[in-house]
Amino acid sequence: MNHPARQNLQLIPLELQGERWFFQHSPYVYYNEHSIVLKGEHEPMKITHSTFAKLLDFIEQFPHYFVGSNADFPIVGGSILSHDHFQAGRHSFPC
């Protein structure tokens, strides 16, 4: 009862830089419309030139969202670094 519901999570397919990715709203509401963008293939997270191209591709498709990667950080909370993904949402962070 004290754990977010997961039985109603839906994956919405999308394409980032010609690759298959999926979008889902997170059961953990850290901010408005907290979402996770997951790569279709199981690959570890890493920051490369391609990462930035994918992030820009995402915001071109969803301009009302922010998106970011927490790869290459030693402590990232609950993120699973063994599967490439991004954090997204509809929130304005303070400057």
PDB file of N, CA and C in Angstrom:
ATOM      1  N   MET A   1       0.808  -1.198   0.000  1.00  0.00           N
ATOM      2  CA  MET A   1       0.000   0.000   0.000  1.00  0.00           C
ATOM      3  C   MET A   1       0.851   1.262   0.000  1.00  0.00           C
ATOM      4  N   ASN A   2       2.070   1.171   0.507  1.00  0.00           N
ATOM      5  CA  ASN A   2       2.934   2.349   0.558  1.00  0.00           C
ATOM      6  C   ASN A   2       3.883   2.414  -0.630  1.00  0.00           C
ATOM      7  N   HIS A   3       3.613   1.644  -1.682  1.00  0.00           N
ATOM      8  CA  HIS A   3       4.487   1.594  -2.854  1.00  0.00           C
ATOM      9  C   HIS A   3       3.699   2.038  -4.086  1.00  0.00           C
ATOM     10  N   PRO A   4       4.309   2.839  -4.962  1.00  0.00           N
ATOM     11  CA  PRO A   4       3.571   3.305  -6.151  1.00  0.00           C
ATOM     12  C   PRO A   4       3.062   2.147  -7.008  1.00  0.00           C
ATOM     13  N   ALA A   5       1.885   2.321  -7.582  1.00  0.00           N
ATOM     14  CA  ALA A   5       1.307   1.301  -8.457  1.00  0.00           C
ATOM     15  C   ALA A   5       2.134   1.169  -9.726  1.00  0.00           C
ATOM     16  N   ARG A   6       2.353  -0.049 -10.181  1.00  0.00           N
ATOM     17  CA  ARG A   6       3.110  -0.279 -11.402  1.00  0.00           C
ATOM     18  C   ARG A   6       2.306  -1.048 -12.442  1.00  0.00           C
ATOM     19  N   GLN A   7       1.181  -1.585 -12.071  1.00  0.00           N
ATOM     20  CA  GLN A   7       0.411  -2.417 -12.995  1.00  0.00           C
ATOM     21  C   GLN A   7      -0.200  -1.601 -14.135  1.00  0.00           C
ATOM     22  N   ASN A   8      -0.253  -0.286 -13.996  1.00  0.00           N
ATOM     23  CA  ASN A   8      -0.865   0.520 -15.046  1.00  0.00           C
ATOM     24  C   ASN A   8       0.158   1.330 -15.849  1.00  0.00           C
ATOM     25  N   LEU A   9       1.448   1.017 -15.741  1.00  0.00           N
ATOM     26  CA  LEU A   9       2.455   1.724 -16.532  1.00  0.00           C
ATOM     27  C   LEU A   9       2.356   1.304 -17.989  1.00  0.00           C
ATOM     28  N   GLN A  10       2.407   2.274 -18.880  1.00  0.00           N
ATOM     29  CA  GLN A  10       2.349   1.985 -20.307  1.00  0.00           C
ATOM     30  C   GLN A  10       3.584   2.545 -20.983  1.00  0.00           C
ATOM     31  N   LEU A  11       4.162   1.754 -21.881  1.00  0.00           N
ATOM     32  CA  LEU A  11       5.299   2.196 -22.674  1.00  0.00           C
ATOM     33  C   LEU A  11       4.795   2.722 -24.004  1.00  0.00           C
ATOM     34  N   ILE A  12       5.184   3.938 -24.333  1.00  0.00           N
ATOM     35  CA  ILE A  12       4.802   4.554 -25.603  1.00  0.00           C
ATOM     36  C   ILE A  12       6.039   4.540 -26.499  1.00  0.00           C
ATOM     37  N   PRO A  13       5.982   3.853 -27.641  1.00  0.00           N
ATOM     38  CA  PRO A  13       7.164   3.781 -28.505  1.00  0.00           C
ATOM     39  C   PRO A  13       7.475   5.134 -29.153  1.00  0.00           C
ATOM     40  N   LEU A  14       8.750   5.419 -29.292  1.00  0.00           N
ATOM     41  CA  LEU A  14       9.201   6.592 -30.017  1.00  0.00           C
ATOM     42  C   LEU A  14      10.567   6.306 -30.619  1.00  0.00           C
ATOM     43  N   GLU A  15      10.980   7.172 -31.520  1.00  0.00           N
ATOM     44  CA  GLU A  15      12.266   6.990 -32.185  1.00  0.00           C
ATOM     45  C   GLU A  15      13.163   8.174 -31.861  1.00  0.00           C
ATOM     46  N   LEU A  16      14.397   7.879 -31.447  1.00  0.00           N
ATOM     47  CA  LEU A  16      15.404   8.900 -31.196  1.00  0.00           C
ATOM     48  C   LEU A  16      16.633   8.552 -32.016  1.00  0.00           C
ATOM     49  N   GLN A  17      16.982   9.418 -32.945  1.00  0.00           N
ATOM     50  CA  GLN A  17      18.145   9.211 -33.801  1.00  0.00           C
ATOM     51  C   GLN A  17      18.121   7.852 -34.495  1.00  0.00           C
ATOM     52  N   GLY A  18      16.948   7.465 -34.969  1.00  0.00           N
ATOM     53  CA  GLY A  18      16.803   6.219 -35.708  1.00  0.00           C
ATOM     54  C   GLY A  18      16.781   4.971 -34.852  1.00  0.00           C
ATOM     55  N   GLU A  19      16.786   5.133 -33.537  1.00  0.00           N
ATOM     56  CA  GLU A  19      16.759   3.978 -32.620  1.00  0.00           C
ATOM     57  C   GLU A  19      15.392   3.896 -31.948  1.00  0.00           C
ATOM     58  N   ARG A  20      15.031   2.686 -31.550  1.00  0.00           N
ATOM     59  CA  ARG A  20      13.757   2.452 -30.873  1.00  0.00           C
ATOM     60  C   ARG A  20      13.912   2.754 -29.377  1.00  0.00           C
ATOM     61  N   TRP A  21      13.081   3.655 -28.894  1.00  0.00           N
ATOM     62  CA  TRP A  21      13.035   4.033 -27.486  1.00  0.00           C
ATOM     63  C   TRP A  21      11.585   3.973 -27.028  1.00  0.00           C
ATOM     64  N   PHE A  22      11.377   4.078 -25.718  1.00  0.00           N
ATOM     65  CA  PHE A  22      10.036   4.066 -25.147  1.00  0.00           C
ATOM     66  C   PHE A  22       9.921   5.166 -24.105  1.00  0.00           C
ATOM     67  N   PHE A  23       8.731   5.726 -24.009  1.00  0.00           N
ATOM     68  CA  PHE A  23       8.412   6.789 -23.063  1.00  0.00           C
ATOM     69  C   PHE A  23       7.399   6.250 -22.068  1.00  0.00           C
ATOM     70  N   GLN A  24       7.600   6.536 -20.792  1.00  0.00           N
ATOM     71  CA  GLN A  24       6.594   6.170 -19.787  1.00  0.00           C
ATOM     72  C   GLN A  24       6.602   7.193 -18.664  1.00  0.00           C
ATOM     73  N   HIS A  25       5.435   7.433 -18.105  1.00  0.00           N
ATOM     74  CA  HIS A  25       5.361   8.259 -16.907  1.00  0.00           C
ATOM     75  C   HIS A  25       5.829   7.415 -15.735  1.00  0.00           C
ATOM     76  N   SER A  26       6.591   8.016 -14.866  1.00  0.00           N
ATOM     77  CA  SER A  26       7.154   7.306 -13.722  1.00  0.00           C
ATOM     78  C   SER A  26       6.112   7.163 -12.612  1.00  0.00           C
ATOM     79  N   PRO A  27       6.166   6.049 -11.863  1.00  0.00           N
ATOM     80  CA  PRO A  27       5.285   5.930 -10.696  1.00  0.00           C
ATOM     81  C   PRO A  27       5.755   6.821  -9.547  1.00  0.00           C
ATOM     82  N   TYR A  28       6.988   7.329  -9.637  1.00  0.00           N
ATOM     83  CA  TYR A  28       7.548   8.216  -8.618  1.00  0.00           C
ATOM     84  C   TYR A  28       7.399   9.654  -9.106  1.00  0.00           C
ATOM     85  N   VAL A  29       6.580  10.434  -8.444  1.00  0.00           N
ATOM     86  CA  VAL A  29       6.296  11.789  -8.900  1.00  0.00           C
ATOM     87  C   VAL A  29       7.248  12.759  -8.198  1.00  0.00           C
ATOM     88  N   TYR A  30       8.464  12.864  -8.722  1.00  0.00           N
ATOM     89  CA  TYR A  30       9.450  13.783  -8.161  1.00  0.00           C
ATOM     90  C   TYR A  30       9.155  15.215  -8.584  1.00  0.00           C
ATOM     91  N   TYR A  31       8.501  15.391  -9.737  1.00  0.00           N
ATOM     92  CA  TYR A  31       8.121  16.689 -10.271  1.00  0.00           C
ATOM     93  C   TYR A  31       6.995  16.439 -11.269  1.00  0.00           C
ATOM     94  N   ASN A  32       6.410  17.511 -11.800  1.00  0.00           N
ATOM     95  CA  ASN A  32       5.259  17.403 -12.683  1.00  0.00           C
ATOM     96  C   ASN A  32       5.567  16.520 -13.898  1.00  0.00           C
ATOM     97  N   GLU A  33       4.735  15.527 -14.118  1.00  0.00           N
ATOM     98  CA  GLU A  33       4.844  14.605 -15.246  1.00  0.00           C
ATOM     99  C   GLU A  33       6.222  13.945 -15.339  1.00  0.00           C
ATOM    100  N   HIS A  34       6.779  13.581 -14.190  1.00  0.00           N
ATOM    101  CA  HIS A  34       8.067  12.876 -14.171  1.00  0.00           C
ATOM    102  C   HIS A  34       7.972  11.643 -15.059  1.00  0.00           C
ATOM    103  N   SER A  35       8.901  11.534 -15.992  1.00  0.00           N
ATOM    104  CA  SER A  35       8.860  10.469 -16.985  1.00  0.00           C
ATOM    105  C   SER A  35      10.238   9.857 -17.174  1.00  0.00           C
ATOM    106  N   ILE A  36      10.235   8.674 -17.762  1.00  0.00           N
ATOM    107  CA  ILE A  36      11.471   7.969 -18.078  1.00  0.00           C
ATOM    108  C   ILE A  36      11.427   7.612 -19.557  1.00  0.00           C
ATOM    109  N   VAL A  37      12.530   7.831 -20.239  1.00  0.00           N
ATOM    110  CA  VAL A  37      12.662   7.491 -21.654  1.00  0.00           C
ATOM    111  C   VAL A  37      13.687   6.361 -21.719  1.00  0.00           C
ATOM    112  N   LEU A  38      13.244   5.168 -22.120  1.00  0.00           N
ATOM    113  CA  LEU A  38      14.070   3.953 -22.071  1.00  0.00           C
ATOM    114  C   LEU A  38      14.481   3.506 -23.469  1.00  0.00           C
ATOM    115  N   LYS A  39      15.721   3.110 -23.611  1.00  0.00           N
ATOM    116  CA  LYS A  39      16.182   2.579 -24.886  1.00  0.00           C
ATOM    117  C   LYS A  39      15.582   1.193 -25.107  1.00  0.00           C
ATOM    118  N   GLY A  40      15.243   0.881 -26.347  1.00  0.00           N
ATOM    119  CA  GLY A  40      14.650  -0.415 -26.681  1.00  0.00           C
ATOM    120  C   GLY A  40      15.605  -1.569 -26.479  1.00  0.00           C
ATOM    121  N   GLU A  41      16.879  -1.348 -26.757  1.00  0.00           N
ATOM    122  CA  GLU A  41      17.881  -2.391 -26.554  1.00  0.00           C
ATOM    123  C   GLU A  41      18.540  -2.212 -25.194  1.00  0.00           C
ATOM    124  N   HIS A  42      18.892  -3.315 -24.587  1.00  0.00           N
ATOM    125  CA  HIS A  42      19.540  -3.272 -23.282  1.00  0.00           C
ATOM    126  C   HIS A  42      21.020  -2.937 -23.467  1.00  0.00           C
ATOM    127  N   GLU A  43      21.380  -1.703 -23.115  1.00  0.00           N
ATOM    128  CA  GLU A  43      22.762  -1.239 -23.191  1.00  0.00           C
ATOM    129  C   GLU A  43      23.052  -0.376 -21.973  1.00  0.00           C
ATOM    130  N   PRO A  44      24.276  -0.414 -21.446  1.00  0.00           N
ATOM    131  CA  PRO A  44      24.617   0.441 -20.309  1.00  0.00           C
ATOM    132  C   PRO A  44      24.571   1.932 -20.681  1.00  0.00           C
ATOM    133  N   MET A  45      24.329   2.763 -19.691  1.00  0.00           N
ATOM    134  CA  MET A  45      24.323   4.198 -19.899  1.00  0.00           C
ATOM    135  C   MET A  45      25.742   4.710 -20.074  1.00  0.00           C
ATOM    136  N   LYS A  46      25.909   5.687 -20.978  1.00  0.00           N
ATOM    137  CA  LYS A  46      27.172   6.398 -21.120  1.00  0.00           C
ATOM    138  C   LYS A  46      26.904   7.686 -21.873  1.00  0.00           C
ATOM    139  N   ILE A  47      27.722   8.678 -21.623  1.00  0.00           N
ATOM    140  CA  ILE A  47      27.596   9.966 -22.297  1.00  0.00           C
ATOM    141  C   ILE A  47      28.501   9.969 -23.527  1.00  0.00           C
ATOM    142  N   THR A  48      27.895  10.174 -24.689  1.00  0.00           N
ATOM    143  CA  THR A  48      28.636  10.255 -25.948  1.00  0.00           C
ATOM    144  C   THR A  48      28.035  11.401 -26.771  1.00  0.00           C
ATOM    145  N   HIS A  49      28.616  11.683 -27.903  1.00  0.00           N
ATOM    146  CA  HIS A  49      28.063  12.683 -28.815  1.00  0.00           C
ATOM    147  C   HIS A  49      26.629  12.288 -29.186  1.00  0.00           C
ATOM    148  N   SER A  50      26.402  11.014 -29.381  1.00  0.00           N
ATOM    149  CA  SER A  50      25.079  10.500 -29.734  1.00  0.00           C
ATOM    150  C   SER A  50      24.045  10.770 -28.633  1.00  0.00           C
ATOM    151  N   THR A  51      24.481  10.776 -27.381  1.00  0.00           N
ATOM    152  CA  THR A  51      23.574  11.065 -26.264  1.00  0.00           C
ATOM    153  C   THR A  51      22.953  12.443 -26.438  1.00  0.00           C
ATOM    154  N   PHE A  52      23.788  13.430 -26.759  1.00  0.00           N
ATOM    155  CA  PHE A  52      23.285  14.795 -26.914  1.00  0.00           C
ATOM    156  C   PHE A  52      22.350  14.911 -28.115  1.00  0.00           C
ATOM    157  N   ALA A  53      22.658  14.194 -29.182  1.00  0.00           N
ATOM    158  CA  ALA A  53      21.783  14.193 -30.356  1.00  0.00           C
ATOM    159  C   ALA A  53      20.417  13.611 -29.995  1.00  0.00           C
ATOM    160  N   LYS A  54      20.402  12.564 -29.180  1.00  0.00           N
ATOM    161  CA  LYS A  54      19.134  11.954 -28.756  1.00  0.00           C
ATOM    162  C   LYS A  54      18.348  12.899 -27.850  1.00  0.00           C
ATOM    163  N   LEU A  55      19.030  13.578 -26.943  1.00  0.00           N
ATOM    164  CA  LEU A  55      18.356  14.531 -26.059  1.00  0.00           C
ATOM    165  C   LEU A  55      17.718  15.659 -26.871  1.00  0.00           C
ATOM    166  N   LEU A  56      18.448  16.178 -27.846  1.00  0.00           N
ATOM    167  CA  LEU A  56      17.897  17.230 -28.700  1.00  0.00           C
ATOM    168  C   LEU A  56      16.743  16.713 -29.551  1.00  0.00           C
ATOM    169  N   ASP A  57      16.860  15.493 -30.026  1.00  0.00           N
ATOM    170  CA  ASP A  57      15.786  14.868 -30.798  1.00  0.00           C
ATOM    171  C   ASP A  57      14.521  14.765 -29.944  1.00  0.00           C
ATOM    172  N   PHE A  58      14.683  14.393 -28.687  1.00  0.00           N
ATOM    173  CA  PHE A  58      13.531  14.270 -27.786  1.00  0.00           C
ATOM    174  C   PHE A  58      12.829  15.613 -27.605  1.00  0.00           C
ATOM    175  N   ILE A  59      13.593  16.672 -27.330  1.00  0.00           N
ATOM    176  CA  ILE A  59      12.921  17.961 -27.079  1.00  0.00           C
ATOM    177  C   ILE A  59      12.356  18.573 -28.360  1.00  0.00           C
ATOM    178  N   GLU A  60      12.838  18.150 -29.515  1.00  0.00           N
ATOM    179  CA  GLU A  60      12.183  18.580 -30.757  1.00  0.00           C
ATOM    180  C   GLU A  60      10.799  17.937 -30.870  1.00  0.00           C
ATOM    181  N   GLN A  61      10.680  16.694 -30.408  1.00  0.00           N
ATOM    182  CA  GLN A  61       9.393  15.992 -30.451  1.00  0.00           C
ATOM    183  C   GLN A  61       8.472  16.396 -29.303  1.00  0.00           C
ATOM    184  N   PHE A  62       9.061  16.753 -28.164  1.00  0.00           N
ATOM    185  CA  PHE A  62       8.300  17.106 -26.961  1.00  0.00           C
ATOM    186  C   PHE A  62       8.832  18.429 -26.406  1.00  0.00           C
ATOM    187  N   PRO A  63       8.558  19.551 -27.080  1.00  0.00           N
ATOM    188  CA  PRO A  63       9.156  20.824 -26.667  1.00  0.00           C
ATOM    189  C   PRO A  63       8.678  21.336 -25.309  1.00  0.00           C
ATOM    190  N   HIS A  64       7.603  20.805 -24.788  1.00  0.00           N
ATOM    191  CA  HIS A  64       7.082  21.221 -23.485  1.00  0.00           C
ATOM    192  C   HIS A  64       7.718  20.444 -22.334  1.00  0.00           C
ATOM    193  N   TYR A  65       8.659  19.547 -22.628  1.00  0.00           N
ATOM    194  CA  TYR A  65       9.342  18.749 -21.613  1.00  0.00           C
ATOM    195  C   TYR A  65      10.812  19.136 -21.533  1.00  0.00           C
ATOM    196  N   PHE A  66      11.427  18.852 -20.395  1.00  0.00           N
ATOM    197  CA  PHE A  66      12.881  18.857 -20.306  1.00  0.00           C
ATOM    198  C   PHE A  66      13.306  17.406 -20.362  1.00  0.00           C
ATOM    199  N   VAL A  67      14.558  17.151 -20.641  1.00  0.00           N
ATOM    200  CA  VAL A  67      15.089  15.790 -20.627  1.00  0.00           C
ATOM    201  C   VAL A  67      16.562  15.866 -20.254  1.00  0.00           C
ATOM    202  N   GLY A  68      17.051  14.853 -19.573  1.00  0.00           N
ATOM    203  CA  GLY A  68      18.453  14.825 -19.187  1.00  0.00           C
ATOM    204  C   GLY A  68      18.924  13.416 -18.913  1.00  0.00           C
ATOM    205  N   SER A  69      20.222  13.295 -18.798  1.00  0.00           N
ATOM    206  CA  SER A  69      20.844  12.005 -18.511  1.00  0.00           C
ATOM    207  C   SER A  69      21.669  12.130 -17.250  1.00  0.00           C
ATOM    208  N   ASN A  70      21.593  11.136 -16.409  1.00  0.00           N
ATOM    209  CA  ASN A  70      22.433  11.115 -15.221  1.00  0.00           C
ATOM    210  C   ASN A  70      23.510  10.037 -15.323  1.00  0.00           C
ATOM    211  N   ALA A  71      23.836   9.631 -16.542  1.00  0.00           N
ATOM    212  CA  ALA A  71      24.917   8.666 -16.752  1.00  0.00           C
ATOM    213  C   ALA A  71      26.242   9.311 -16.355  1.00  0.00           C
ATOM    214  N   ASP A  72      27.183   8.482 -16.036  1.00  0.00           N
ATOM    215  CA  ASP A  72      28.531   8.905 -15.649  1.00  0.00           C
ATOM    216  C   ASP A  72      28.588   9.621 -14.305  1.00  0.00           C
ATOM    217  N   PHE A  73      27.512   9.571 -13.518  1.00  0.00           N
ATOM    218  CA  PHE A  73      27.536  10.063 -12.155  1.00  0.00           C
ATOM    219  C   PHE A  73      27.653   8.858 -11.230  1.00  0.00           C
ATOM    220  N   PRO A  74      28.551   8.896 -10.240  1.00  0.00           N
ATOM    221  CA  PRO A  74      28.723   7.723  -9.377  1.00  0.00           C
ATOM    222  C   PRO A  74      27.517   7.437  -8.484  1.00  0.00           C
ATOM    223  N   ILE A  75      26.770   8.461  -8.093  1.00  0.00           N
ATOM    224  CA  ILE A  75      25.600   8.275  -7.235  1.00  0.00           C
ATOM    225  C   ILE A  75      24.412   8.906  -7.945  1.00  0.00           C
ATOM    226  N   VAL A  76      23.448   8.082  -8.336  1.00  0.00           N
ATOM    227  CA  VAL A  76      22.323   8.589  -9.114  1.00  0.00           C
ATOM    228  C   VAL A  76      20.972   8.186  -8.538  1.00  0.00           C
ATOM    229  N   GLY A  77      20.905   7.974  -7.269  1.00  0.00           N
ATOM    230  CA  GLY A  77      19.625   7.616  -6.675  1.00  0.00           C
ATOM    231  C   GLY A  77      19.174   6.236  -7.113  1.00  0.00           C
ATOM    232  N   GLY A  78      17.945   6.146  -7.612  1.00  0.00           N
ATOM    233  CA  GLY A  78      17.380   4.859  -7.982  1.00  0.00           C
ATOM    234  C   GLY A  78      17.598   4.459  -9.425  1.00  0.00           C
ATOM    235  N   SER A  79      18.345   5.247 -10.192  1.00  0.00           N
ATOM    236  CA  SER A  79      18.534   4.920 -11.610  1.00  0.00           C
ATOM    237  C   SER A  79      19.337   3.645 -11.792  1.00  0.00           C
ATOM    238  N   ILE A  80      18.972   2.903 -12.815  1.00  0.00           N
ATOM    239  CA  ILE A  80      19.668   1.662 -13.154  1.00  0.00           C
ATOM    240  C   ILE A  80      20.611   1.975 -14.310  1.00  0.00           C
ATOM    241  N   LEU A  81      21.902   2.064 -14.013  1.00  0.00           N
ATOM    242  CA  LEU A  81      22.875   2.478 -15.019  1.00  0.00           C
ATOM    243  C   LEU A  81      23.172   1.397 -16.040  1.00  0.00           C
ATOM    244  N   SER A  82      22.681   0.180 -15.826  1.00  0.00           N
ATOM    245  CA  SER A  82      22.945  -0.907 -16.769  1.00  0.00           C
ATOM    246  C   SER A  82      21.977  -0.893 -17.957  1.00  0.00           C
ATOM    247  N   HIS A  83      20.979   0.021 -17.940  1.00  0.00           N
ATOM    248  CA  HIS A  83      20.056   0.150 -19.077  1.00  0.00           C
ATOM    249  C   HIS A  83      19.922   1.633 -19.427  1.00  0.00           C
ATOM    250  N   ASP A  84      20.270   1.972 -20.664  1.00  0.00           N
ATOM    251  CA  ASP A  84      20.268   3.361 -21.103  1.00  0.00           C
ATOM    252  C   ASP A  84      18.875   3.969 -21.000  1.00  0.00           C
ATOM    253  N   HIS A  85      18.787   5.128 -20.363  1.00  0.00           N
ATOM    254  CA  HIS A  85      17.518   5.826 -20.201  1.00  0.00           C
ATOM    255  C   HIS A  85      17.777   7.295 -19.874  1.00  0.00           C
ATOM    256  N   PHE A  86      16.737   8.101 -20.005  1.00  0.00           N
ATOM    257  CA  PHE A  86      16.783   9.515 -19.649  1.00  0.00           C
ATOM    258  C   PHE A  86      15.656   9.811 -18.672  1.00  0.00           C
ATOM    259  N   GLN A  87      15.829  10.876 -17.918  1.00  0.00           N
ATOM    260  CA  GLN A  87      14.768  11.404 -17.059  1.00  0.00           C
ATOM    261  C   GLN A  87      14.144  12.581 -17.791  1.00  0.00           C
ATOM    262  N   ALA A  88      12.839  12.693 -17.740  1.00  0.00           N
ATOM    263  CA  ALA A  88      12.146  13.788 -18.423  1.00  0.00           C
ATOM    264  C   ALA A  88      10.985  14.260 -17.563  1.00  0.00           C
ATOM    265  N   GLY A  89      10.392  15.365 -17.958  1.00  0.00           N
ATOM    266  CA  GLY A  89       9.224  15.856 -17.247  1.00  0.00           C
ATOM    267  C   GLY A  89       8.798  17.221 -17.721  1.00  0.00           C
ATOM    268  N   ARG A  90       7.731  17.669 -17.118  1.00  0.00           N
ATOM    269  CA  ARG A  90       7.180  18.988 -17.450  1.00  0.00           C
ATOM    270  C   ARG A  90       7.359  19.863 -16.227  1.00  0.00           C
ATOM    271  N   HIS A  91       8.551  20.392 -16.082  1.00  0.00           N
ATOM    272  CA  HIS A  91       8.908  21.150 -14.897  1.00  0.00           C
ATOM    273  C   HIS A  91       9.929  22.207 -15.268  1.00  0.00           C
ATOM    274  N   SER A  92       9.842  23.356 -14.677  1.00  0.00           N
ATOM    275  CA  SER A  92      10.847  24.408 -14.875  1.00  0.00           C
ATOM    276  C   SER A  92      11.699  24.477 -13.614  1.00  0.00           C
ATOM    277  N   PHE A  93      12.951  24.170 -13.766  1.00  0.00           N
ATOM    278  CA  PHE A  93      13.872  24.236 -12.634  1.00  0.00           C
ATOM    279  C   PHE A  93      14.369  25.657 -12.451  1.00  0.00           C
ATOM    280  N   PRO A  94      14.671  26.073 -11.220  1.00  0.00           N
ATOM    281  CA  PRO A  94      15.208  27.418 -11.013  1.00  0.00           C
ATOM    282  C   PRO A  94      16.591  27.558 -11.657  1.00  0.00           C
ATOM    283  N   CYS A  95      16.884  28.753 -12.124  1.00  0.00           N
ATOM    284  CA  CYS A  95      18.180  29.005 -12.775  1.00  0.00           C
ATOM    285  C   CYS A  95      19.284  29.215 -11.762  1.00  0.00           C
TER     286      CYS A  95
END
